[in-house]
PDB file of C-alpha atoms in Angstrom:
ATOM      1  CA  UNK B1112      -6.172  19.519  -4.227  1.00 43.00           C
ATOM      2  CA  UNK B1113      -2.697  20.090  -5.443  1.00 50.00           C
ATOM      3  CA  UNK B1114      -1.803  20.457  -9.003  1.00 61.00           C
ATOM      4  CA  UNK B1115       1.367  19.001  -7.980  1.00 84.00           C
ATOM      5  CA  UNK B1116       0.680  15.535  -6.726  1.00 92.00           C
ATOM      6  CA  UNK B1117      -1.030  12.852  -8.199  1.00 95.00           C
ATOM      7  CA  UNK B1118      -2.820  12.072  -5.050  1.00 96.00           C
ATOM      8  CA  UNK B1119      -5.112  11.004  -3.106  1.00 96.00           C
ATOM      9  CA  UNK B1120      -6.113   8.184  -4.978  1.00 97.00           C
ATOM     10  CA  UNK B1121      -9.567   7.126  -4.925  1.00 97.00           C
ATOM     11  CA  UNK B1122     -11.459   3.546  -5.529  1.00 97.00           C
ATOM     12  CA  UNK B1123     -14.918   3.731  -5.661  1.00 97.00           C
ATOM     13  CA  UNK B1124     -17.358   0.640  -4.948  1.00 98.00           C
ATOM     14  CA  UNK B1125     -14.358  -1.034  -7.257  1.00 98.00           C
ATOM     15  CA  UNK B1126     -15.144  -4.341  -8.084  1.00 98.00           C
ATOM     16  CA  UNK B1127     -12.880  -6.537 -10.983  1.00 98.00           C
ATOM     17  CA  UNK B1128     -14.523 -10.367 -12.185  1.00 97.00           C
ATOM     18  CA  UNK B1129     -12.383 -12.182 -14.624  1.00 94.00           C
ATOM     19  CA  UNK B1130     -15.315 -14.279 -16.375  1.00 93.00           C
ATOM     20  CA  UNK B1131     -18.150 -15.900 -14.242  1.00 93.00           C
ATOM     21  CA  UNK B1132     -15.782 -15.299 -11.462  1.00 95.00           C
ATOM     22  CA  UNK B1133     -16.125 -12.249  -8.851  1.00 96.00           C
ATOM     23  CA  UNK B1134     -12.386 -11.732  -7.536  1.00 97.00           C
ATOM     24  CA  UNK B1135     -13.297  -8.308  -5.849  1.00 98.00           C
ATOM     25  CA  UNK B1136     -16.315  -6.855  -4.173  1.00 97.00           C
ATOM     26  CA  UNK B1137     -17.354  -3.398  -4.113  1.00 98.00           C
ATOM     27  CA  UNK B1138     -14.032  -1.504  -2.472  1.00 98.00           C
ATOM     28  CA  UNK B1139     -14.354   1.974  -1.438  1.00 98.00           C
ATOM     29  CA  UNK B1140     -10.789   3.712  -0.510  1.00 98.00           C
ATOM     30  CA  UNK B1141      -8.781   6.534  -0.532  1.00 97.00           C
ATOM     31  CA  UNK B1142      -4.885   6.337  -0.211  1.00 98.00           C
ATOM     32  CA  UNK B1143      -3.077   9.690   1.142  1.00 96.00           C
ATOM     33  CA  UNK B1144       0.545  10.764   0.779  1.00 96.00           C
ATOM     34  CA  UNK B1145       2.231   9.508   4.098  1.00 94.00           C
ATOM     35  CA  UNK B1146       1.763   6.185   5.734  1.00 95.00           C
ATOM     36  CA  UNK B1147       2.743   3.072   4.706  1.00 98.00           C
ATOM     37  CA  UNK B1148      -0.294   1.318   3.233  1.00 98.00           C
ATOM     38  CA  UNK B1149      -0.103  -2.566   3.654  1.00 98.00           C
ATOM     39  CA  UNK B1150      -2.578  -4.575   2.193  1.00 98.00           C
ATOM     40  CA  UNK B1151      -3.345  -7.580   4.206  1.00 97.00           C
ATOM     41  CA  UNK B1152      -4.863 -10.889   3.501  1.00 94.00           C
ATOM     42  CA  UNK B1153      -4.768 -14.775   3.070  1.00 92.00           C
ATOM     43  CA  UNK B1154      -3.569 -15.942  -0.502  1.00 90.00           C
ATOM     44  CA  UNK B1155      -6.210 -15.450  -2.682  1.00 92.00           C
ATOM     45  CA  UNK B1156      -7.982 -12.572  -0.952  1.00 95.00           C
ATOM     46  CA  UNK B1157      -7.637 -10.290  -4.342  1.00 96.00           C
ATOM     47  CA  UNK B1158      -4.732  -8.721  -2.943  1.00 97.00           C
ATOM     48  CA  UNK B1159      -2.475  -8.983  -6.285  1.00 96.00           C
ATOM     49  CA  UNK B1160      -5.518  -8.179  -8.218  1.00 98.00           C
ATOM     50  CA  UNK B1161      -6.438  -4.848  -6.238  1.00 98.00           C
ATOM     51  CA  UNK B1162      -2.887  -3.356  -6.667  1.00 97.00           C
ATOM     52  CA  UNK B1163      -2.522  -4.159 -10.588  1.00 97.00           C
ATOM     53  CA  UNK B1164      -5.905  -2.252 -10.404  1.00 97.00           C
ATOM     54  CA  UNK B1165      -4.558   0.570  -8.508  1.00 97.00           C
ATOM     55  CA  UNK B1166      -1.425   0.432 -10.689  1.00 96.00           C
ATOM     56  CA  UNK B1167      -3.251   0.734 -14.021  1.00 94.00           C
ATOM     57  CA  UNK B1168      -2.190  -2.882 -14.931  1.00 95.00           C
ATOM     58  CA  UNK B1169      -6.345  -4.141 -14.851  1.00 97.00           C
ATOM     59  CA  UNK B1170      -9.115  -1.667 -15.444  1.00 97.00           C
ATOM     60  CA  UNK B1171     -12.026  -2.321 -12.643  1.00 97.00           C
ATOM     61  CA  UNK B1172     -15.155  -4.229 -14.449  1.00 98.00           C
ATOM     62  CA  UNK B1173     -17.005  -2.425 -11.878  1.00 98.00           C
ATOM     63  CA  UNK B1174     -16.738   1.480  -9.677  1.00 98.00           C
ATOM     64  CA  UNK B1175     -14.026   3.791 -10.336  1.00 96.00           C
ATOM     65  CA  UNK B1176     -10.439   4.555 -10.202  1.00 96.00           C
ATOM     66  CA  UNK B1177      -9.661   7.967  -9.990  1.00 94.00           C
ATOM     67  CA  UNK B1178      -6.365   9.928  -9.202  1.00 95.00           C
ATOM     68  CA  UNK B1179      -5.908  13.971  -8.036  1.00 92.00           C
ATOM     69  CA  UNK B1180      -8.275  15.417 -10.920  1.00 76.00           C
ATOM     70  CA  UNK B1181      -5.796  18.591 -10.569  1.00 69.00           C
ATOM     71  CA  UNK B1182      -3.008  16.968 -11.910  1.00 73.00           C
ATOM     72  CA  UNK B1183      -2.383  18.128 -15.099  1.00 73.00           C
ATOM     73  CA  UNK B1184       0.034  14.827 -16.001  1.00 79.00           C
ATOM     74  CA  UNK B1185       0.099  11.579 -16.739  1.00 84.00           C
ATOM     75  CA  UNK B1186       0.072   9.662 -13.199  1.00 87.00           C
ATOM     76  CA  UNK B1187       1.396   6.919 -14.976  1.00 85.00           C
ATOM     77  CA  UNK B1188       4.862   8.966 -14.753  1.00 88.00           C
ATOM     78  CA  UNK B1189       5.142   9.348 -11.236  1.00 93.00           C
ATOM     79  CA  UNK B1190       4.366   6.245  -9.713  1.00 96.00           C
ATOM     80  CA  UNK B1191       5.821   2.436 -10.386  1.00 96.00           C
ATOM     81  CA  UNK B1192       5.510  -0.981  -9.236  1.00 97.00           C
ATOM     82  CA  UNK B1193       7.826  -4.054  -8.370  1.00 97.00           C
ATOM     83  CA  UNK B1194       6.261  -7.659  -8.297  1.00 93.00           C
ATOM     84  CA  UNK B1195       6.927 -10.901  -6.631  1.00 90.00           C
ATOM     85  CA  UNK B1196       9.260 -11.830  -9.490  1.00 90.00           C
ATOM     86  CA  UNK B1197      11.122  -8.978 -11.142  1.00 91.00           C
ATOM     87  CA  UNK B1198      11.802  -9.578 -14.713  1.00 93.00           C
ATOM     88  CA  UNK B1199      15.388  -8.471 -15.179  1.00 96.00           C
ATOM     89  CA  UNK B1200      16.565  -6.851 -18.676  1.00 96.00           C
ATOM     90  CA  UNK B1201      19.850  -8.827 -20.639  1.00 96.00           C
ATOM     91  CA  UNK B1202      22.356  -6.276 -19.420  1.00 97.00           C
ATOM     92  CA  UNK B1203      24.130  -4.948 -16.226  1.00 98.00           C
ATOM     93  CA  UNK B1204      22.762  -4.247 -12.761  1.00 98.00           C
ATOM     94  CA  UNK B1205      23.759  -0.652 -13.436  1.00 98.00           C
ATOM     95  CA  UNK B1206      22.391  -0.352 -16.953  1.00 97.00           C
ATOM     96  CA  UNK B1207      18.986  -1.620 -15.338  1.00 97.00           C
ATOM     97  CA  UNK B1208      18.844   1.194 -13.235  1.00 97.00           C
ATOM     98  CA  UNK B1209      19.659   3.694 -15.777  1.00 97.00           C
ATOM     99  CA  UNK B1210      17.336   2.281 -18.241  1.00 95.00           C
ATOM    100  CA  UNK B1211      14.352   4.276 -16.840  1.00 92.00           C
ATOM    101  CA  UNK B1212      16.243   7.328 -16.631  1.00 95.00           C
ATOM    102  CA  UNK B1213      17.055   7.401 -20.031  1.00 94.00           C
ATOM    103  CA  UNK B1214      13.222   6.538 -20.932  1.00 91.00           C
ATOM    104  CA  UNK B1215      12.932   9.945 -18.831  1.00 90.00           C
ATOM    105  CA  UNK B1216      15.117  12.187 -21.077  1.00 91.00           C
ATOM    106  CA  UNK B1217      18.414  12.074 -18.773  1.00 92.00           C
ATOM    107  CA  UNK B1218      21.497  12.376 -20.314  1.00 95.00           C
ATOM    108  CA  UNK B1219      23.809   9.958 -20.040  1.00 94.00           C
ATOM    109  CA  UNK B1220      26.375  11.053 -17.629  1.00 96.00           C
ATOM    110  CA  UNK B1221      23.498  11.843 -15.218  1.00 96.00           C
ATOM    111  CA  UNK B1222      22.043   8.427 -15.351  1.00 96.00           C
ATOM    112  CA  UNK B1223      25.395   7.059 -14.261  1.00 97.00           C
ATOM    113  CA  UNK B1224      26.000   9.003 -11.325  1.00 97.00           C
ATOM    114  CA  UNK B1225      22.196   8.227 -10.468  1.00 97.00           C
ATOM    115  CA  UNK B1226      22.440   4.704 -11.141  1.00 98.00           C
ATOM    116  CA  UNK B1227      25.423   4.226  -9.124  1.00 98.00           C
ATOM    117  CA  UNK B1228      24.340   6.013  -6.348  1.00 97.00           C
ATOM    118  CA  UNK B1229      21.610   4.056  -5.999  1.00 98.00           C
ATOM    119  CA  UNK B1230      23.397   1.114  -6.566  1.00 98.00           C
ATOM    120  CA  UNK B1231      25.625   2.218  -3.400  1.00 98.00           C
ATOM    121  CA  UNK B1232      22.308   2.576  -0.900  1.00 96.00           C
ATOM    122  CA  UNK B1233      21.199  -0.895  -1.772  1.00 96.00           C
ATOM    123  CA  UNK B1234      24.412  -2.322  -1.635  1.00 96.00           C
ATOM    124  CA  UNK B1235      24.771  -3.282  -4.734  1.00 97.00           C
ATOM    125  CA  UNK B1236      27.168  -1.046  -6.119  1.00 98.00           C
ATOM    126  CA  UNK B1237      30.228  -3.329  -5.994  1.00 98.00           C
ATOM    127  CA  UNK B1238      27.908  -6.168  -8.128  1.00 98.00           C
ATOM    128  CA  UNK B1239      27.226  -2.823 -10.923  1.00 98.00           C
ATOM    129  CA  UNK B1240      28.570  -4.379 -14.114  1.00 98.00           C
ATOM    130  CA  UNK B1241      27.730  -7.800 -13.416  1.00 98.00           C
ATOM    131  CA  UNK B1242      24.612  -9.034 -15.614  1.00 98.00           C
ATOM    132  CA  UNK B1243      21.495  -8.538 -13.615  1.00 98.00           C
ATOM    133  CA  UNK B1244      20.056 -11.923 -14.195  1.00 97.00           C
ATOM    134  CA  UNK B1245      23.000 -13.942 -12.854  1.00 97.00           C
ATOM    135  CA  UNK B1246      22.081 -12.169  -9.272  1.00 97.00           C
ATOM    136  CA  UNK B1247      20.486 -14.267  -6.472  1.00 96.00           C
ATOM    137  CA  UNK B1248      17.008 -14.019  -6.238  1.00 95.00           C
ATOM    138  CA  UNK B1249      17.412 -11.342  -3.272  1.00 96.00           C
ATOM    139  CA  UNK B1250      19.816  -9.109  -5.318  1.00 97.00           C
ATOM    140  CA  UNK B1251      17.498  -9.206  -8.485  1.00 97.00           C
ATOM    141  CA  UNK B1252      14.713  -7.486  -5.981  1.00 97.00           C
ATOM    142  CA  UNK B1253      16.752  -5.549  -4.214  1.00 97.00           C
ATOM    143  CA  UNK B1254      17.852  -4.103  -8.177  1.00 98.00           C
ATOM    144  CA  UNK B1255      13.820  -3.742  -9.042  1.00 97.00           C
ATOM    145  CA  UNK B1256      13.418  -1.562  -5.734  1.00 98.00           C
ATOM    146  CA  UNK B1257      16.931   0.461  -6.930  1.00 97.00           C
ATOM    147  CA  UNK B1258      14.868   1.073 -10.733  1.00 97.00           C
ATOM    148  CA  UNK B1259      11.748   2.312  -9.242  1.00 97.00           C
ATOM    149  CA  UNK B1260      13.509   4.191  -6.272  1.00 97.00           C
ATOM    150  CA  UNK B1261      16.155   5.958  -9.224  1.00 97.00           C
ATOM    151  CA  UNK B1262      13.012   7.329 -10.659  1.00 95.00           C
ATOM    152  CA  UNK B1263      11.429   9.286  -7.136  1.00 95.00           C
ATOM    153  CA  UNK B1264       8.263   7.787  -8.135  1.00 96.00           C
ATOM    154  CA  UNK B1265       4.941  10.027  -5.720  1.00 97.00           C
ATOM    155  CA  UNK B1266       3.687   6.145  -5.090  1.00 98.00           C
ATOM    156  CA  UNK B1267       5.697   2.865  -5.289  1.00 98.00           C
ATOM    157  CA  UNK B1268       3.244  -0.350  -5.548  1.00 98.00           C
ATOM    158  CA  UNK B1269       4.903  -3.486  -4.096  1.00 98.00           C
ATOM    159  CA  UNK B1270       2.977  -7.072  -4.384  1.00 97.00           C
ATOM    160  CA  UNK B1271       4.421  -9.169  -2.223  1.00 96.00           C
ATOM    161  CA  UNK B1272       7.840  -8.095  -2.531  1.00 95.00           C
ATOM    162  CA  UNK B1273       9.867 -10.957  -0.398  1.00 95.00           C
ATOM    163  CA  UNK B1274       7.553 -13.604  -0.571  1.00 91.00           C
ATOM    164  CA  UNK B1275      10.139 -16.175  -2.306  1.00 87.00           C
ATOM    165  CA  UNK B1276      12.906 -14.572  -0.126  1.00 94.00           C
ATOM    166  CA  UNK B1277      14.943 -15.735   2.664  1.00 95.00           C
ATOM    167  CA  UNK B1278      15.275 -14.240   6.058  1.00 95.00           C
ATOM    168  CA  UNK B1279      18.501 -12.581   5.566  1.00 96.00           C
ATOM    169  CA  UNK B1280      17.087 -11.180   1.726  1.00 96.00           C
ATOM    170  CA  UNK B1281      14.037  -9.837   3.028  1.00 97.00           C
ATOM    171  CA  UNK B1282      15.352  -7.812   6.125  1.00 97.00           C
ATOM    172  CA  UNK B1283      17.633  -6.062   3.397  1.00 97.00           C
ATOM    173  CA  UNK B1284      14.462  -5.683   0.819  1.00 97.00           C
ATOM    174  CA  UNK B1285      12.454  -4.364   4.060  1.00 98.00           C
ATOM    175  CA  UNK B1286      15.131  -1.965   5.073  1.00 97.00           C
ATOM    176  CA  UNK B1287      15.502  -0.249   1.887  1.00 97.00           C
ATOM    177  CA  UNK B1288      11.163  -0.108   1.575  1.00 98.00           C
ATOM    178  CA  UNK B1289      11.946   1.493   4.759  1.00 97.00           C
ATOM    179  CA  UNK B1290      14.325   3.887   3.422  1.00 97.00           C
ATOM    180  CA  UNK B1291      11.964   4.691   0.120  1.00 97.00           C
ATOM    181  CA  UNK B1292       9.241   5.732   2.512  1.00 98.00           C
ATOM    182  CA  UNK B1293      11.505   7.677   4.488  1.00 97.00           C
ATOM    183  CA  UNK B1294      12.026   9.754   1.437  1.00 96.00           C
ATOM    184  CA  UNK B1295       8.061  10.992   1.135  1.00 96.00           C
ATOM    185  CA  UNK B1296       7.142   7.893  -1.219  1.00 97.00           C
ATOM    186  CA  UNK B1297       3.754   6.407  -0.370  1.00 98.00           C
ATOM    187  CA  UNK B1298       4.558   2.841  -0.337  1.00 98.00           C
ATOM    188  CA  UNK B1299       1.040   0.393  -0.852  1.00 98.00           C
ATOM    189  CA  UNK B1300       2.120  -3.145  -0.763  1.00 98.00           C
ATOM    190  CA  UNK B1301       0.485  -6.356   0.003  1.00 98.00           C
ATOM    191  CA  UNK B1302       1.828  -9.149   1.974  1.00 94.00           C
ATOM    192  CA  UNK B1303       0.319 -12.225   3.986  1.00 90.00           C
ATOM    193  CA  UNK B1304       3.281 -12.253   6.351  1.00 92.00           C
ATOM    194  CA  UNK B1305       1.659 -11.132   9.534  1.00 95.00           C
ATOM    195  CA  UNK B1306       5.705 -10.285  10.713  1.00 96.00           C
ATOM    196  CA  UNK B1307       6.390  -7.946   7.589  1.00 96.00           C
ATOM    197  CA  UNK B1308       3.423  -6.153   7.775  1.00 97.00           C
ATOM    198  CA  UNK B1309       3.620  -5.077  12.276  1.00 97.00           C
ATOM    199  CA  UNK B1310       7.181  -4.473  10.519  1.00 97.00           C
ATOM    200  CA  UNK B1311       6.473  -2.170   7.784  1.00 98.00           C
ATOM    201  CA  UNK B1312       2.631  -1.155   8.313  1.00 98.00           C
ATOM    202  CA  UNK B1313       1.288   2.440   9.198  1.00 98.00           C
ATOM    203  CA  UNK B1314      -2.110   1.273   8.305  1.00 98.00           C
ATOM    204  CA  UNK B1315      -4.016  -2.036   7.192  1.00 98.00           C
ATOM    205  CA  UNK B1316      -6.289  -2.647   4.695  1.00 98.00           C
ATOM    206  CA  UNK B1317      -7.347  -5.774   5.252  1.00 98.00           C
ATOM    207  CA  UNK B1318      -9.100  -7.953   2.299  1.00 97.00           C
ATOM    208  CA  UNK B1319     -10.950 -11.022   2.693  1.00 96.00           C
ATOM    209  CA  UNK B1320     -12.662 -13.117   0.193  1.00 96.00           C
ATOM    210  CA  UNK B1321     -12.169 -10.242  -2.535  1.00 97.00           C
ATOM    211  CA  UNK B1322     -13.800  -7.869  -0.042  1.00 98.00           C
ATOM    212  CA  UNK B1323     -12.406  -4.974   2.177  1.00 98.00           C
ATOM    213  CA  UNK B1324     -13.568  -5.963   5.494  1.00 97.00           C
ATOM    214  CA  UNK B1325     -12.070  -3.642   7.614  1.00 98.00           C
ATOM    215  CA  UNK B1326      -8.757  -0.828   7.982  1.00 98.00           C
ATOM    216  CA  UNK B1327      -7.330   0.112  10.818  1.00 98.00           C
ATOM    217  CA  UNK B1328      -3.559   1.378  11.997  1.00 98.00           C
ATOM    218  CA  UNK B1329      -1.390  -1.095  12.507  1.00 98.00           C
ATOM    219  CA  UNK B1330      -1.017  -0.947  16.375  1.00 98.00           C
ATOM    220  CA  UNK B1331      -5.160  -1.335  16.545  1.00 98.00           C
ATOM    221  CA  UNK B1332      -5.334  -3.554  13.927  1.00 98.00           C
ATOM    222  CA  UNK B1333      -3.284  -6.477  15.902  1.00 98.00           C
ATOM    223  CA  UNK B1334      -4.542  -5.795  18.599  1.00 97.00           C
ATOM    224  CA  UNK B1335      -8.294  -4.683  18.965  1.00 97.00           C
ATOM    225  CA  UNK B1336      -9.318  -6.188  14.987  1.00 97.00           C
ATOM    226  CA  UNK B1337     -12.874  -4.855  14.613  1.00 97.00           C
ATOM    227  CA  UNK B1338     -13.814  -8.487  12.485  1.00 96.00           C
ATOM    228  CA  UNK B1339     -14.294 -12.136  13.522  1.00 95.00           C
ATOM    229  CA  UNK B1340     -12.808 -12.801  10.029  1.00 95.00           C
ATOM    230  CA  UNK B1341      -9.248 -10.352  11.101  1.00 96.00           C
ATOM    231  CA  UNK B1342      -9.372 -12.001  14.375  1.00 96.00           C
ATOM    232  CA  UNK B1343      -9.239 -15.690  12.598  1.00 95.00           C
ATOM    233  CA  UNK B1344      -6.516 -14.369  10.480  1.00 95.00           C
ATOM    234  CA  UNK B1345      -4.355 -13.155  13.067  1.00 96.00           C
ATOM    235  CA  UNK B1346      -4.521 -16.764  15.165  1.00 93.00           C
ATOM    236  CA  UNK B1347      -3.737 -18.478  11.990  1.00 91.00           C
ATOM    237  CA  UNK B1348      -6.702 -20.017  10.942  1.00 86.00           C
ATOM    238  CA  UNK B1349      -7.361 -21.423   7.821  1.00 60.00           C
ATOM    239  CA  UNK B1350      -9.900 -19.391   5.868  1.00 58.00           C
ATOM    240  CA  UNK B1351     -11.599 -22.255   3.619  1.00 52.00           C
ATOM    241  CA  UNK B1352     -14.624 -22.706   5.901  1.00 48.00           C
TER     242      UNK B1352
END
């Protein structure tokens, strides 16, 4: 393994109950630098709850979470996450972006000619000094993507990252996701929109009832699934039986 990286990452027979109740069972994966890593399932599957895991957000009540052991950092500095419902900070689009770098030692002049240019391959750039929490609901995610992606995090963690969206939002959040990848950073998100994920996917991980039931890439995954419980999923069946 590479000192350099802070993958693979590993889960180990991971399981996480919050009280009497068991949210996840007993997961077992690694994640490689690469493909996109989509995390499929109905609402409720466990899917938020296995990436705050992953992300450090939840420690496991059960297995193990374990990044590259030859890392000599903390991981915690090289990867980030964006959630359904960014929580903006009370100043400018471009100060959000720049807010991390400066948390990271930039100097100033730096983190303006980062932030900007990140503003620019989002689109954004012309919106810059307007307050970030007067943008639409599609800008504000489009501006969490532009703070983790100013950063180069090794592994960007999205949960569900259009899921209160419109068409027209989500096909520019989904391009730029497109674009991050593209770079060399593993994207693992999780989604129940059967569309996004043949969209986005390299490879499913598909959870059911808190349990990882089966992975697969994408292109065998819709169309040879290996479970009568995927199979159920992918006709749109409702999974409270």
């Amino acid at each position: 393994m590479s000192a350099e990286t802070i993958l693979p990452l590993r889960l180990a027979e991971v399981g996480y109950s919050a009280g009497d109740t068991h949210i996840l069972h007993a997961i077992s994966a690694t994640f490689e630098a690469g493909p996109v890593s989509v995390i499929l399932g109905a609402n409720g599957a466990g899917k938020s709850v296995l990436l705050r895991l992953c992300h450090g957000l939840l420690a496991p009540t059960a297995g193990r979470i374990a990044w590259n052991g030859g890392f000599a950092g903390d991981p915690r500095r090289r990867q980030a996450m964006v959630f359904q419902r960014p929580v903006m900070l009370r100043r400018s689009a471009l100060a959000n972006v720049a807010y991390g770098l400066a948390l990271a030692g930039r100097g100033r002049a730096e983190r303006i000619e980062l932030a900007r240019r990140t503003l620019d391959r989002i689109g954004l750039l012309a919106l810059a000094e307007r307050p970030a929490r007067l943008l639409s609901g599609g800008e504000q995610q489009r501006l969490a993507l532009a703070r983790a992606w100013v950063l180069r995090p090794e592994v960007l963690f999205l949960d569900e990252p259009t899921a209160n969206l419109d068409p027209s939002a989500t096909r520019a959040v989904e391009i730029i996701i497109r674009d991050i990848a593209a770079e060399g950073t593993k994207v693992i998100m999780t989604t129940h929109d059967l569309g996004q994920a043949k969209r986005l996917a390299d490879e499913i991980l598909f959870l059911h009832r808190g349990r990882l039931i089966e992975r697969a890439d994408r292109a065998t995954f819709f169309t040879r699934p290996a479970t009568p419980e995927a199979e159920a999923f992918l006709r749109g069946d409702l999974p409270w039986d």
